[in-house]
PDB file of C-alpha atoms in Angstrom:
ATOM      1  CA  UNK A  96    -142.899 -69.784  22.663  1.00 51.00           C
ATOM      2  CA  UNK A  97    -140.080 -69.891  20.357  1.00 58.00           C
ATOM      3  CA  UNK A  98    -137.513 -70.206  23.624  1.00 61.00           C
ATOM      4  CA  UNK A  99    -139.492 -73.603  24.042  1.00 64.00           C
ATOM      5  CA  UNK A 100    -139.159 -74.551  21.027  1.00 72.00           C
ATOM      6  CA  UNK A 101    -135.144 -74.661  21.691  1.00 76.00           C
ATOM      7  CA  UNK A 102    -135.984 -77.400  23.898  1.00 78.00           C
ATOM      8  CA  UNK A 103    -137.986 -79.767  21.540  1.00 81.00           C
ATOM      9  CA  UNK A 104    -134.627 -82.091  21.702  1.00 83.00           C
ATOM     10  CA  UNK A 105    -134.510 -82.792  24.732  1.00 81.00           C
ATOM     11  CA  UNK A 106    -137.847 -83.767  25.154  1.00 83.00           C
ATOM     12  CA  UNK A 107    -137.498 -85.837  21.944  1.00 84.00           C
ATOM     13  CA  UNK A 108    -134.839 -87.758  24.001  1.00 87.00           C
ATOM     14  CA  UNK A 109    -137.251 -88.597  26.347  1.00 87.00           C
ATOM     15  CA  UNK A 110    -140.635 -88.760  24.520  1.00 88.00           C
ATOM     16  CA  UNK A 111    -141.349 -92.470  25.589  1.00 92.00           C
ATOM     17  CA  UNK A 112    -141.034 -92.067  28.955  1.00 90.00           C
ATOM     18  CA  UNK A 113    -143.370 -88.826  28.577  1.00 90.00           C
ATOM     19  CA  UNK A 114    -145.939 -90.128  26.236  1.00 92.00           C
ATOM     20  CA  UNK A 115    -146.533 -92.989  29.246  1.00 94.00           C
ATOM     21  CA  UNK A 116    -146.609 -90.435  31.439  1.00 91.00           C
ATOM     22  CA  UNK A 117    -148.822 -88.432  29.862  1.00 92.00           C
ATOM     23  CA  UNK A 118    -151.291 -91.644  29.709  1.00 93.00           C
ATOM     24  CA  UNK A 119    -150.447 -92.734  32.879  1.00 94.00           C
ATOM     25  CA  UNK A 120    -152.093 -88.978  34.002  1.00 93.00           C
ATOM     26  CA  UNK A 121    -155.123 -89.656  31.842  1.00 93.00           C
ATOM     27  CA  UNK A 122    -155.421 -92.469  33.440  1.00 94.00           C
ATOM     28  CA  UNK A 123    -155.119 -91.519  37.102  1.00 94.00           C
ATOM     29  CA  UNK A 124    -158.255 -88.601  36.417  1.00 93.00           C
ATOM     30  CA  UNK A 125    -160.601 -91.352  35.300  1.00 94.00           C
ATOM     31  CA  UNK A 126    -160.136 -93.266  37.961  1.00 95.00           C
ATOM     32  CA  UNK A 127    -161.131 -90.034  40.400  1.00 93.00           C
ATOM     33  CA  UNK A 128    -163.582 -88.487  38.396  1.00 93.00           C
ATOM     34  CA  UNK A 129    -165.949 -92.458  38.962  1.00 94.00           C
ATOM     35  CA  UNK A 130    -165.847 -91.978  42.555  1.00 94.00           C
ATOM     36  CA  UNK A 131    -168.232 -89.291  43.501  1.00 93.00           C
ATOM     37  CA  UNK A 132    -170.727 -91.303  41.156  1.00 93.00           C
ATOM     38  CA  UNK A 133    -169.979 -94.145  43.354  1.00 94.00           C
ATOM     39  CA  UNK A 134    -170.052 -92.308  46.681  1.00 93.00           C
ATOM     40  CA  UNK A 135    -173.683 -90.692  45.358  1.00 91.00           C
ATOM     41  CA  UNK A 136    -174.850 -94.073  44.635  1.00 91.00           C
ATOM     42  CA  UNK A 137    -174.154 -95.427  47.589  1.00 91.00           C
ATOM     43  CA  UNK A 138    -175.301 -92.485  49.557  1.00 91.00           C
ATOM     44  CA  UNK A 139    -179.334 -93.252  47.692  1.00 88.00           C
ATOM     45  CA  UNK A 140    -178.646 -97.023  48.568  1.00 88.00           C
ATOM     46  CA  UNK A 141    -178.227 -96.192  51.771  1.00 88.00           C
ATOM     47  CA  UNK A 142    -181.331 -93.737  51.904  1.00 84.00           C
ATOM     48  CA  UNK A 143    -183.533 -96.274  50.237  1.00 83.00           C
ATOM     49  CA  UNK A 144    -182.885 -98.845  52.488  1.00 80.00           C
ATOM     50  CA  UNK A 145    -183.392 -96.529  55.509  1.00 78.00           C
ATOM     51  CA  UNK A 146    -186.773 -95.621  54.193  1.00 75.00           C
ATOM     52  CA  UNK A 147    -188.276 -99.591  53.814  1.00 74.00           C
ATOM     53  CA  UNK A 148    -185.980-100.090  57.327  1.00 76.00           C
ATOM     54  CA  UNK A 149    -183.950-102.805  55.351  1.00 78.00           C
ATOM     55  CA  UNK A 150    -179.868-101.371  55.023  1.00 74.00           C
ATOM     56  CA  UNK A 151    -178.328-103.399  52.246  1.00 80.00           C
ATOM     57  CA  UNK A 152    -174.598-103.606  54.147  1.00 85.00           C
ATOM     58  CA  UNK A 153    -172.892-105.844  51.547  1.00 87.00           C
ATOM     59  CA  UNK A 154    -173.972-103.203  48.822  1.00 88.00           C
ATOM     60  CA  UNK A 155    -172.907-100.618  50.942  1.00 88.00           C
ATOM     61  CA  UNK A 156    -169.573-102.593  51.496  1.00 90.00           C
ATOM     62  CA  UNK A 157    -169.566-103.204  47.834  1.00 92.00           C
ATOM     63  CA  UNK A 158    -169.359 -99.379  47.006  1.00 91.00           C
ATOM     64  CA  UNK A 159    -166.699 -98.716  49.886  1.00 92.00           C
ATOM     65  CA  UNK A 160    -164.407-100.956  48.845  1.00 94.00           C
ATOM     66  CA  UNK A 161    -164.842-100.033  44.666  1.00 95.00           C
ATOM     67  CA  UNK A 162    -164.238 -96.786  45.954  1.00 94.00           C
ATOM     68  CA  UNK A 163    -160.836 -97.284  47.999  1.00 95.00           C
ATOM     69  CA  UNK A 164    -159.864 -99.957  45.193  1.00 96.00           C
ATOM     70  CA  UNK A 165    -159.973 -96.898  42.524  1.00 95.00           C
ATOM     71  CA  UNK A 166    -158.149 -94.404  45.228  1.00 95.00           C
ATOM     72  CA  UNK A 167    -155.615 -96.528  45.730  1.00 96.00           C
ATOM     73  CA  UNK A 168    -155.290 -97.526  41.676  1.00 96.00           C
ATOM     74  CA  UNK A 169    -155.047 -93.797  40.930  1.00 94.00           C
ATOM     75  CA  UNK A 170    -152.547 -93.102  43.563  1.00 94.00           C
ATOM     76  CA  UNK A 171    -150.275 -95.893  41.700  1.00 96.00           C
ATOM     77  CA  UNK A 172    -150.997 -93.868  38.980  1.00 95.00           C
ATOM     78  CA  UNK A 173    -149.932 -90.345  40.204  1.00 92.00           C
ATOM     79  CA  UNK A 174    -147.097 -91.952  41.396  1.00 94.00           C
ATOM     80  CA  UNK A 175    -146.288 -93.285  38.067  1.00 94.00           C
ATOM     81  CA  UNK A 176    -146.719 -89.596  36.520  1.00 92.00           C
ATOM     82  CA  UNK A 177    -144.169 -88.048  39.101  1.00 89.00           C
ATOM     83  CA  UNK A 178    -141.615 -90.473  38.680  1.00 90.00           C
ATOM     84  CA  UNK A 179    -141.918 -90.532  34.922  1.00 92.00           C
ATOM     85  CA  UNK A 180    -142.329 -86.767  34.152  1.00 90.00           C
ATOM     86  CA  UNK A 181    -140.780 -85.275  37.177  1.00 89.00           C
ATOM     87  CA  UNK A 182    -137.855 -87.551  36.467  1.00 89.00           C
ATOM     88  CA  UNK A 183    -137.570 -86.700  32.670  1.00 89.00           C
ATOM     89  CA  UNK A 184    -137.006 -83.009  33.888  1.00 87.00           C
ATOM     90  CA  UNK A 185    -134.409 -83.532  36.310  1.00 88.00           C
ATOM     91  CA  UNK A 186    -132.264 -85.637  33.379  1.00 88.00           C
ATOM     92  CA  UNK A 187    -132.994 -82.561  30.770  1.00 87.00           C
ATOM     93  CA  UNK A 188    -132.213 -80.307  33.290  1.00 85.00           C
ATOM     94  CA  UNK A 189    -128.593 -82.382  33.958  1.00 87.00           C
ATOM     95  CA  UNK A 190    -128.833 -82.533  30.181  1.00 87.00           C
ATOM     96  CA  UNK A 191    -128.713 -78.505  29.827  1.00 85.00           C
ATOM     97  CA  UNK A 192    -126.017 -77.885  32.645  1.00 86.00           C
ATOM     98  CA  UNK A 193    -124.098 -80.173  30.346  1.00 87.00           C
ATOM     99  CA  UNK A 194    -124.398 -78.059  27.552  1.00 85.00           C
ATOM    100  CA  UNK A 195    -124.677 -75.044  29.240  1.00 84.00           C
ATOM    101  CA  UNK A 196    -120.809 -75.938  30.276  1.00 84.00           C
ATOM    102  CA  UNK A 197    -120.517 -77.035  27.058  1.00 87.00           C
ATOM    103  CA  UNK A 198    -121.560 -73.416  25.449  1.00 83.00           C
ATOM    104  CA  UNK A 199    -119.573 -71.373  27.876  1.00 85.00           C
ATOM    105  CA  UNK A 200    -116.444 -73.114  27.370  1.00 86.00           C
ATOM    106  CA  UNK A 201    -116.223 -72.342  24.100  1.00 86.00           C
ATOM    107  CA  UNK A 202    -117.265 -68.416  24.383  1.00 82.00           C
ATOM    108  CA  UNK A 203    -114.275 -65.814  23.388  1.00 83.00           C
ATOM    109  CA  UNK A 204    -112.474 -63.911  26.309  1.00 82.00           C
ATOM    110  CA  UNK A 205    -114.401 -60.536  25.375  1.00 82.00           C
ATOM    111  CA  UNK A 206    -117.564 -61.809  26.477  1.00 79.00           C
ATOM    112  CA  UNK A 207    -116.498 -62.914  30.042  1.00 79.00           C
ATOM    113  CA  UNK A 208    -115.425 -58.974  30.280  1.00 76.00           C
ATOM    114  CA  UNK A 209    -118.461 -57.605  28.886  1.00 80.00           C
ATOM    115  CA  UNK A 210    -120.899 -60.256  31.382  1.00 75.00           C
ATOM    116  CA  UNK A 211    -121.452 -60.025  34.832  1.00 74.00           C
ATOM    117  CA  UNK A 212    -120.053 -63.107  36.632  1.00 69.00           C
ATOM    118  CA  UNK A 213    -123.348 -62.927  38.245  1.00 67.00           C
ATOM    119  CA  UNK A 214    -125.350 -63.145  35.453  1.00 72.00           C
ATOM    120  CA  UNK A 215    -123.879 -66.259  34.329  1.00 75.00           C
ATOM    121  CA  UNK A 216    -124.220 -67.972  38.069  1.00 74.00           C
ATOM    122  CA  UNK A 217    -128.076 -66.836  37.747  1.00 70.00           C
ATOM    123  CA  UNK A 218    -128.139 -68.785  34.321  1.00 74.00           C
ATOM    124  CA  UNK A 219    -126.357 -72.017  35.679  1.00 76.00           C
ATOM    125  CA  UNK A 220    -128.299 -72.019  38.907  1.00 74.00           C
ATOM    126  CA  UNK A 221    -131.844 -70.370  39.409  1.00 72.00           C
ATOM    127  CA  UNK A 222    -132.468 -70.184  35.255  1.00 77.00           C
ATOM    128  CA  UNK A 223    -131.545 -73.956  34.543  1.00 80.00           C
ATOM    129  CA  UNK A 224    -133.762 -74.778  37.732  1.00 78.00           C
ATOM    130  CA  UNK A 225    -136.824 -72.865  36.126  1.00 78.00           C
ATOM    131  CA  UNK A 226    -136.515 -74.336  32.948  1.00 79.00           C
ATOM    132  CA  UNK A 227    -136.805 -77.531  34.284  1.00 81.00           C
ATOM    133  CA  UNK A 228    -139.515 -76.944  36.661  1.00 79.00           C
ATOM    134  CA  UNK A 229    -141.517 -75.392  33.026  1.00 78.00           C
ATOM    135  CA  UNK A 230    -140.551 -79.014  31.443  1.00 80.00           C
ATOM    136  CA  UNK A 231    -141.628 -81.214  34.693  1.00 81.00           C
ATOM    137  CA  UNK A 232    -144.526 -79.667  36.803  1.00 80.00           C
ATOM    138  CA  UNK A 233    -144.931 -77.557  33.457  1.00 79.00           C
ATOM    139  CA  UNK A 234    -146.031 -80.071  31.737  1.00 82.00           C
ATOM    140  CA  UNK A 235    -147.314 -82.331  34.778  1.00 86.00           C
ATOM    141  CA  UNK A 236    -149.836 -79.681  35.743  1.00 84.00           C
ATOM    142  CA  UNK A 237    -151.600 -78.443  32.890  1.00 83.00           C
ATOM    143  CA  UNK A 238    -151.880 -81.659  31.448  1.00 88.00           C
ATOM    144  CA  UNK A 239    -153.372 -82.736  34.932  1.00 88.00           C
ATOM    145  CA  UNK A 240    -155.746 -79.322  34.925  1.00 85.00           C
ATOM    146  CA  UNK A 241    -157.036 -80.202  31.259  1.00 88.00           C
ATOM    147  CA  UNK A 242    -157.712 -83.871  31.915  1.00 91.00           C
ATOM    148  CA  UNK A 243    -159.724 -82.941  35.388  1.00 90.00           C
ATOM    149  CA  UNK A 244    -161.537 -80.111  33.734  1.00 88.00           C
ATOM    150  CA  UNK A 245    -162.945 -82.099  30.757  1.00 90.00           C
ATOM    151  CA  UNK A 246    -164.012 -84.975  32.540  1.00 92.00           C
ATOM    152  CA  UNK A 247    -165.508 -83.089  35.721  1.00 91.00           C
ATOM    153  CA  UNK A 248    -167.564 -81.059  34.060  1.00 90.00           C
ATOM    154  CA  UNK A 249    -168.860 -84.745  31.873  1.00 92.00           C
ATOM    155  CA  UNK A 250    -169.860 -86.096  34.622  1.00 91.00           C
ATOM    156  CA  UNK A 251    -171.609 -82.668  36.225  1.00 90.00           C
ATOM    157  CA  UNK A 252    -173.560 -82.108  33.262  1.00 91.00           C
ATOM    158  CA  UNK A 253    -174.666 -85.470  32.985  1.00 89.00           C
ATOM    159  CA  UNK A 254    -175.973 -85.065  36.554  1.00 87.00           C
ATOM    160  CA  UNK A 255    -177.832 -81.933  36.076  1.00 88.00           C
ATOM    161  CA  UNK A 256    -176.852 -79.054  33.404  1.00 89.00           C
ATOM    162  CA  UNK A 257    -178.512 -76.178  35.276  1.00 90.00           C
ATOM    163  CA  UNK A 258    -177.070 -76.829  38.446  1.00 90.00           C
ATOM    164  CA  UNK A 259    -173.783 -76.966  36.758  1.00 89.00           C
ATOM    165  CA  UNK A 260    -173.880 -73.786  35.113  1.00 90.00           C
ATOM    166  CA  UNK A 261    -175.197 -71.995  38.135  1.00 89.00           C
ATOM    167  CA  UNK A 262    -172.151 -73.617  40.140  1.00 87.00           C
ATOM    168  CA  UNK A 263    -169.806 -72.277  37.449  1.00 85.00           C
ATOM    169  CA  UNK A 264    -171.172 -68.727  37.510  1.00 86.00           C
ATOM    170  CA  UNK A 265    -168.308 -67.399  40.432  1.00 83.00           C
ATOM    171  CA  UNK A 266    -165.320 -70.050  38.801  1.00 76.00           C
ATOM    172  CA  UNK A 267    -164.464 -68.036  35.557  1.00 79.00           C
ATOM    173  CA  UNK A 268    -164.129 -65.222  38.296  1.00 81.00           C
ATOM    174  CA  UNK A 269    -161.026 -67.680  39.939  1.00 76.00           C
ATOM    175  CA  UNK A 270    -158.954 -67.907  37.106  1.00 75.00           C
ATOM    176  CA  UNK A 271    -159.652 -63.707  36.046  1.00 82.00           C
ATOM    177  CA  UNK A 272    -157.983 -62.949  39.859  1.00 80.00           C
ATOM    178  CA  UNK A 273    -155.530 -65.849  39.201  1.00 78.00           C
ATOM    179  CA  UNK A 274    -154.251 -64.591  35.545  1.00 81.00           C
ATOM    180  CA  UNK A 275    -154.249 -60.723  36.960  1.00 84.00           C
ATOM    181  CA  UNK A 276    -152.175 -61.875  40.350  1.00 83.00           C
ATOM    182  CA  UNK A 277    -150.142 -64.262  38.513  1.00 80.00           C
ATOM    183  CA  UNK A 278    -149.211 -61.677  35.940  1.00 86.00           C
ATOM    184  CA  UNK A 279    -147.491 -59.461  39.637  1.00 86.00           C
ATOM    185  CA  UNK A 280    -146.291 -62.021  40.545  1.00 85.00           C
ATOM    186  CA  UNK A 281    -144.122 -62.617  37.529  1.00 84.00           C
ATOM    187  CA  UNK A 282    -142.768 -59.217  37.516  1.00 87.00           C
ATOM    188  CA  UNK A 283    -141.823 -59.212  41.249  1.00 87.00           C
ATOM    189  CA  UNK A 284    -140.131 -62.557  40.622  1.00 85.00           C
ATOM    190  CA  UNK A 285    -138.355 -61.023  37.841  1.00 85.00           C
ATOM    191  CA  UNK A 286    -136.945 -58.447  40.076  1.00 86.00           C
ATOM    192  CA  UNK A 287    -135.957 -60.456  42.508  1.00 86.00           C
ATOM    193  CA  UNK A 288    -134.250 -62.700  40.303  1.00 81.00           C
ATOM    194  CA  UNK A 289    -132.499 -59.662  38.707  1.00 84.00           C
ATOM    195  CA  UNK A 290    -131.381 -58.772  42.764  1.00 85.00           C
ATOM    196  CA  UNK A 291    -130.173 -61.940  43.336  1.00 84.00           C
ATOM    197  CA  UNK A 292    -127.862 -61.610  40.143  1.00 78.00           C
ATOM    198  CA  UNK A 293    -126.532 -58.107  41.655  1.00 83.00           C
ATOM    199  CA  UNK A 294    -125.651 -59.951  44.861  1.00 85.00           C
ATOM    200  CA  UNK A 295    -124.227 -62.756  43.262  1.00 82.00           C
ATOM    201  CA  UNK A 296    -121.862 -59.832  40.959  1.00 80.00           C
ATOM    202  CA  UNK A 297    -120.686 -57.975  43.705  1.00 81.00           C
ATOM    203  CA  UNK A 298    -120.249 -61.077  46.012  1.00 82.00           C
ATOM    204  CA  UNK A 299    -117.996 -62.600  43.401  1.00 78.00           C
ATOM    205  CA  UNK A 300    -116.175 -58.665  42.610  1.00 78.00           C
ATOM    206  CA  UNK A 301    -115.289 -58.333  46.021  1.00 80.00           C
ATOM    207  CA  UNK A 302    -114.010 -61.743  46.518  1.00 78.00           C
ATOM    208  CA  UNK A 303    -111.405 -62.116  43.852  1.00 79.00           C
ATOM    209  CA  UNK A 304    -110.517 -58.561  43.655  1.00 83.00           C
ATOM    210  CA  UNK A 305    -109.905 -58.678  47.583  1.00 83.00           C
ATOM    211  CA  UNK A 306    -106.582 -57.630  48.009  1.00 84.00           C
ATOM    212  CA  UNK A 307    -107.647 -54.106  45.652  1.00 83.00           C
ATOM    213  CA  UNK A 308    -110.369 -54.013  48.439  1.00 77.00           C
ATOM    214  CA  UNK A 309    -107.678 -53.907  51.439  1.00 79.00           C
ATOM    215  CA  UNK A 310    -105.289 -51.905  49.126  1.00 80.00           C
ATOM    216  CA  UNK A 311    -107.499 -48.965  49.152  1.00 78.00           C
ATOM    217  CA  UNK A 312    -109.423 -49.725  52.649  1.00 79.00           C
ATOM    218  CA  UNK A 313    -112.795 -50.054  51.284  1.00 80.00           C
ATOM    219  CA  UNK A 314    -113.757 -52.683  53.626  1.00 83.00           C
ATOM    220  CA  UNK A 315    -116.620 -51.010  55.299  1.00 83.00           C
ATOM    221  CA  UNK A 316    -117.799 -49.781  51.964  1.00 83.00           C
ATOM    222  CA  UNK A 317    -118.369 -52.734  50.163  1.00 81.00           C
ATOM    223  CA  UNK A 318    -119.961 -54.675  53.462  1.00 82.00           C
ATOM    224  CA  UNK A 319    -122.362 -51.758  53.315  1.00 86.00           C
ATOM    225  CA  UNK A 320    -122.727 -51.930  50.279  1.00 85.00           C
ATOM    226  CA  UNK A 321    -123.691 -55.622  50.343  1.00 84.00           C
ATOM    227  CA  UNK A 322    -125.969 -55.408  53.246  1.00 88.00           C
ATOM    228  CA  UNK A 323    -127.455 -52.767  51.385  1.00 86.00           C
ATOM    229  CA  UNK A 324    -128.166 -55.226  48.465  1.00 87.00           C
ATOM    230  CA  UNK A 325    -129.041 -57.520  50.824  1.00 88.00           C
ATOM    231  CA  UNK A 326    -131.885 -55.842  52.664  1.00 89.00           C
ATOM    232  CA  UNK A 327    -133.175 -54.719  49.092  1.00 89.00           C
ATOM    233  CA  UNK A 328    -132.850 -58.355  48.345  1.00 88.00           C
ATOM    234  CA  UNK A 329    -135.158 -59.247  51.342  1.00 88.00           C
ATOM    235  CA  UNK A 330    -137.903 -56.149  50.675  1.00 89.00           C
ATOM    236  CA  UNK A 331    -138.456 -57.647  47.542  1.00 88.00           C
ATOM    237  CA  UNK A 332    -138.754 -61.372  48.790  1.00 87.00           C
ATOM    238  CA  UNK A 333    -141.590 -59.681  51.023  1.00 89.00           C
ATOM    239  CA  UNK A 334    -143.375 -57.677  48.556  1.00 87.00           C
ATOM    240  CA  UNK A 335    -143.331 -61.358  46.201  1.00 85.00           C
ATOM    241  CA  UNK A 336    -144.689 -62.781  49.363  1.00 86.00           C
ATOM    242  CA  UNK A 337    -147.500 -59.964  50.221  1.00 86.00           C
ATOM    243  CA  UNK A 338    -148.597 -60.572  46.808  1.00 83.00           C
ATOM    244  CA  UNK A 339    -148.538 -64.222  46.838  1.00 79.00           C
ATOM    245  CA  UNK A 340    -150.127 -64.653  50.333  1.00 83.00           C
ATOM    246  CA  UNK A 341    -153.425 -62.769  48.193  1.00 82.00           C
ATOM    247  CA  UNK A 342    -153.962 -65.479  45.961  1.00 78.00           C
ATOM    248  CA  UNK A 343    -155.374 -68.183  48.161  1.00 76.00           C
ATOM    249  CA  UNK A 344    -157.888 -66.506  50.437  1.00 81.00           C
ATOM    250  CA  UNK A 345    -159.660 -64.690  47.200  1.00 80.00           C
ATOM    251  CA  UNK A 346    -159.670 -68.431  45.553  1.00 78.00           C
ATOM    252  CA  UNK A 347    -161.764 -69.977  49.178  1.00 78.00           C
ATOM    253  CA  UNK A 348    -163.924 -66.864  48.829  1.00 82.00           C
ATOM    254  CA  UNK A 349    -164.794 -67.486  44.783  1.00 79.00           C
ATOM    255  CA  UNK A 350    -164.718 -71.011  45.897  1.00 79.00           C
ATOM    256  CA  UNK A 351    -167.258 -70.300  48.558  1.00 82.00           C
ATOM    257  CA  UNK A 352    -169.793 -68.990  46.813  1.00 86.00           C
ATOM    258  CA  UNK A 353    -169.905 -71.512  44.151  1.00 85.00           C
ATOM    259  CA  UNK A 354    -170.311 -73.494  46.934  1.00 86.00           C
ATOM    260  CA  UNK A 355    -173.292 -71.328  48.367  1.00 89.00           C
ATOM    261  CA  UNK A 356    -175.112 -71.602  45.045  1.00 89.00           C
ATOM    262  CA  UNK A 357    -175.079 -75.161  44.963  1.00 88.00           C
ATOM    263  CA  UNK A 358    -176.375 -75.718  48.446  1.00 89.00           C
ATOM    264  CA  UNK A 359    -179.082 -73.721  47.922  1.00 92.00           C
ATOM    265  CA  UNK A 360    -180.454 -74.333  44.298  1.00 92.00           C
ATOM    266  CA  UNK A 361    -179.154 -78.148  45.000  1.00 90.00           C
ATOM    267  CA  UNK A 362    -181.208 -78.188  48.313  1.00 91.00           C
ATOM    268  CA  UNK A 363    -184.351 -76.515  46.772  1.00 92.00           C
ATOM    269  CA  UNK A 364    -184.102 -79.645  43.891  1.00 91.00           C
ATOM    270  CA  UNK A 365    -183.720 -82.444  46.331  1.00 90.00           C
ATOM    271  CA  UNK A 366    -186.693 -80.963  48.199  1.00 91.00           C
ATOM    272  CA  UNK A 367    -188.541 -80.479  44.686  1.00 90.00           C
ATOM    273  CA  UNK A 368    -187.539 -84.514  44.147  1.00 87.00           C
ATOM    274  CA  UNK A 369    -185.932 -83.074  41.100  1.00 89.00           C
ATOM    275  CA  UNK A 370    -182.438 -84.411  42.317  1.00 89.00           C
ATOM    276  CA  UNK A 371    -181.499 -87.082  44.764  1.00 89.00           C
ATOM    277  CA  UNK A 372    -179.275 -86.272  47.818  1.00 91.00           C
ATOM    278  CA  UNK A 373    -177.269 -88.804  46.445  1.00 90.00           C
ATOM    279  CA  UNK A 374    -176.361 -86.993  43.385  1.00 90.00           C
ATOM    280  CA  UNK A 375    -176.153 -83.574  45.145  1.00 91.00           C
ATOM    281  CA  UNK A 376    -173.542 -85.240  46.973  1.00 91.00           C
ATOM    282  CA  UNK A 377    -171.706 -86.341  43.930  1.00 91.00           C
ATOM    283  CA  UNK A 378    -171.609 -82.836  42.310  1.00 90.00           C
ATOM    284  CA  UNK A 379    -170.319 -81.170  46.167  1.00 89.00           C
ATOM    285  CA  UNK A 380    -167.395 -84.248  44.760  1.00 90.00           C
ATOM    286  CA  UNK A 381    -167.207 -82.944  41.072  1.00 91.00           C
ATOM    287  CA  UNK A 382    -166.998 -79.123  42.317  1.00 87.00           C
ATOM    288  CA  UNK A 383    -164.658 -79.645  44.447  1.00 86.00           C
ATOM    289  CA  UNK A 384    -162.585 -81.542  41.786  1.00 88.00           C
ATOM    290  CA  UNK A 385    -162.626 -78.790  39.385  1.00 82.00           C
ATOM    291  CA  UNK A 386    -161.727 -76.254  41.719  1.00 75.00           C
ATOM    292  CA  UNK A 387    -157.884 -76.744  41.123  1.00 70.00           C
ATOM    293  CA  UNK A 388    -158.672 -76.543  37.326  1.00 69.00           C
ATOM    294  CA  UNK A 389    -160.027 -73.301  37.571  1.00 66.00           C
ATOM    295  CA  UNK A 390    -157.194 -71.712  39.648  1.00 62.00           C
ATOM    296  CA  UNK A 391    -154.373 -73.495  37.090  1.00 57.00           C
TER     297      UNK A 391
END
């Protein structure tokens, strides 16, 4: 937390643009979370007028079009949110490469000798490039997730509180196998970033110390030696991978059986009367919605 707070300003630089992008994600989740209502209420229209034999199309028409109306008006508005947030990041992350320069320019002699040449391409390249994607889709996503969440599970519980809680029995499950994968992954990223640095070192070594190389023939040493960083560089790119390729089939499997429980205590309501199909239809909507919530 305090690392982030080294960046406070920069984002003061550019708190306009976020603050309308922040709104202009508030904005784009209120417009999504109306139209399962809608669809619902057009799905009991359309029941309704099945059962007297009289099908209201210009109501039905009248929903369709609300509905692609407010897709289309929150799509401007996710598009707004990219190009405001996502943008922001990419000028502090020119921003800090500036400085970055800046900073190293000005270090003494003795600590070029005592750091890695790799070290400080990892900082300039893949470090910079994380910090920004913390300070773009960082702050893009969660504020997305919280926005989603809140007004999801509004609308569920104002369609029917005990199917919602039901449905949300398996979720809390999601972001448990989420937080415990997430926490592996971060420490097989971390070594693979640290491998990357020891291929960047020796890369760098090797090719301005070159003619020490041939002096001594150690030609076929140090290629070995790199392919040998290089294949330990690639085992840990899988391993990141194995553990990464986990995390989506145990979300559809959580998923699924919040899924299962609403089907079945959903269908046994609409059969009691107790809820239309209409409305069953609009929570399948809201669930779905607040799947992506419960993984962030």
């Amino acid at each position: 937390m305090k690392s982030l707070l080294r960046l406070k300003p920069y984002l003061l630089k550019y708190k306009r643009t976020l603050l309308f992008g922040l709104g202009t994600v508030v904005a784009s989740n209120l417009f999504t979370v109306i139209q399962p209502k809608l669809i619902g209420n057009a799905i009991d229209a359309l029941k309704q007028g099945l059962e007297i034999k009289q099908v209201d199309t210009w109501v039905l028409f009248q929903y369709s079009a609300t509905v692609i109306g407010l897709s289309l008006i929150a799509g401007v508005f996710t598009f707004l949110t990219r190009q405001t947030i996502i943008v922001v990041s990419r000028h502090i992350e020119f921003d800090l490469r500036n400085d970055f320069l800046s900073h190293i320019q000005k270090l003494s002699l003795s600590y070029f000798q005592n750091t890695p040449t790799g070290d400080l391409m990892a900082h300039a390249t893949n470090d910079i490039g994380a910090v920004r994607n913390v300070l773009g889709p960082g702050i893009m996503y969660p504020t997305d997730t919280l926005m989603t969440f809140s007004m999801t599970l509004i609308m569920m519980f104002a369609a029917d509180w005990q199917l919602t809680l039901l449905a949300l029995l398996p979720l809390p499950l999601v972001s448990f196998a989420v937080y415990k994968l997430g926490k592996i992954i971060h420490i097989k990223f971390e070594e693979r970033q640290k491998q990357f640095s020891e291929i960047t070192t020796r890369a760098q070594e090797n090719l301005s110390g070159i003619r020490i190389v041939q002096a001594y023939v150690r030609e076929k040493y140090e290629i070995g030696r790199f392919e040998y960083l290089s294949q330990d560089y690639l085992k840990k790119n899988l391993v990141l991978a194995k553990v990464q390729s986990l995390m989506w089939p145990l979300m559809f499997l959580l998923v699924g059986c919040s899924l299962v429980i609403t089907v079945y205590i959903g269908g046994l309501k609409v059969i009691d009367g107790e809820l239309s199909i209409g409305t069953l239809t609009a929570f399948f909507g809201y669930l779905i919605l607040l799947i992506w919530p419960m993984i962030a």
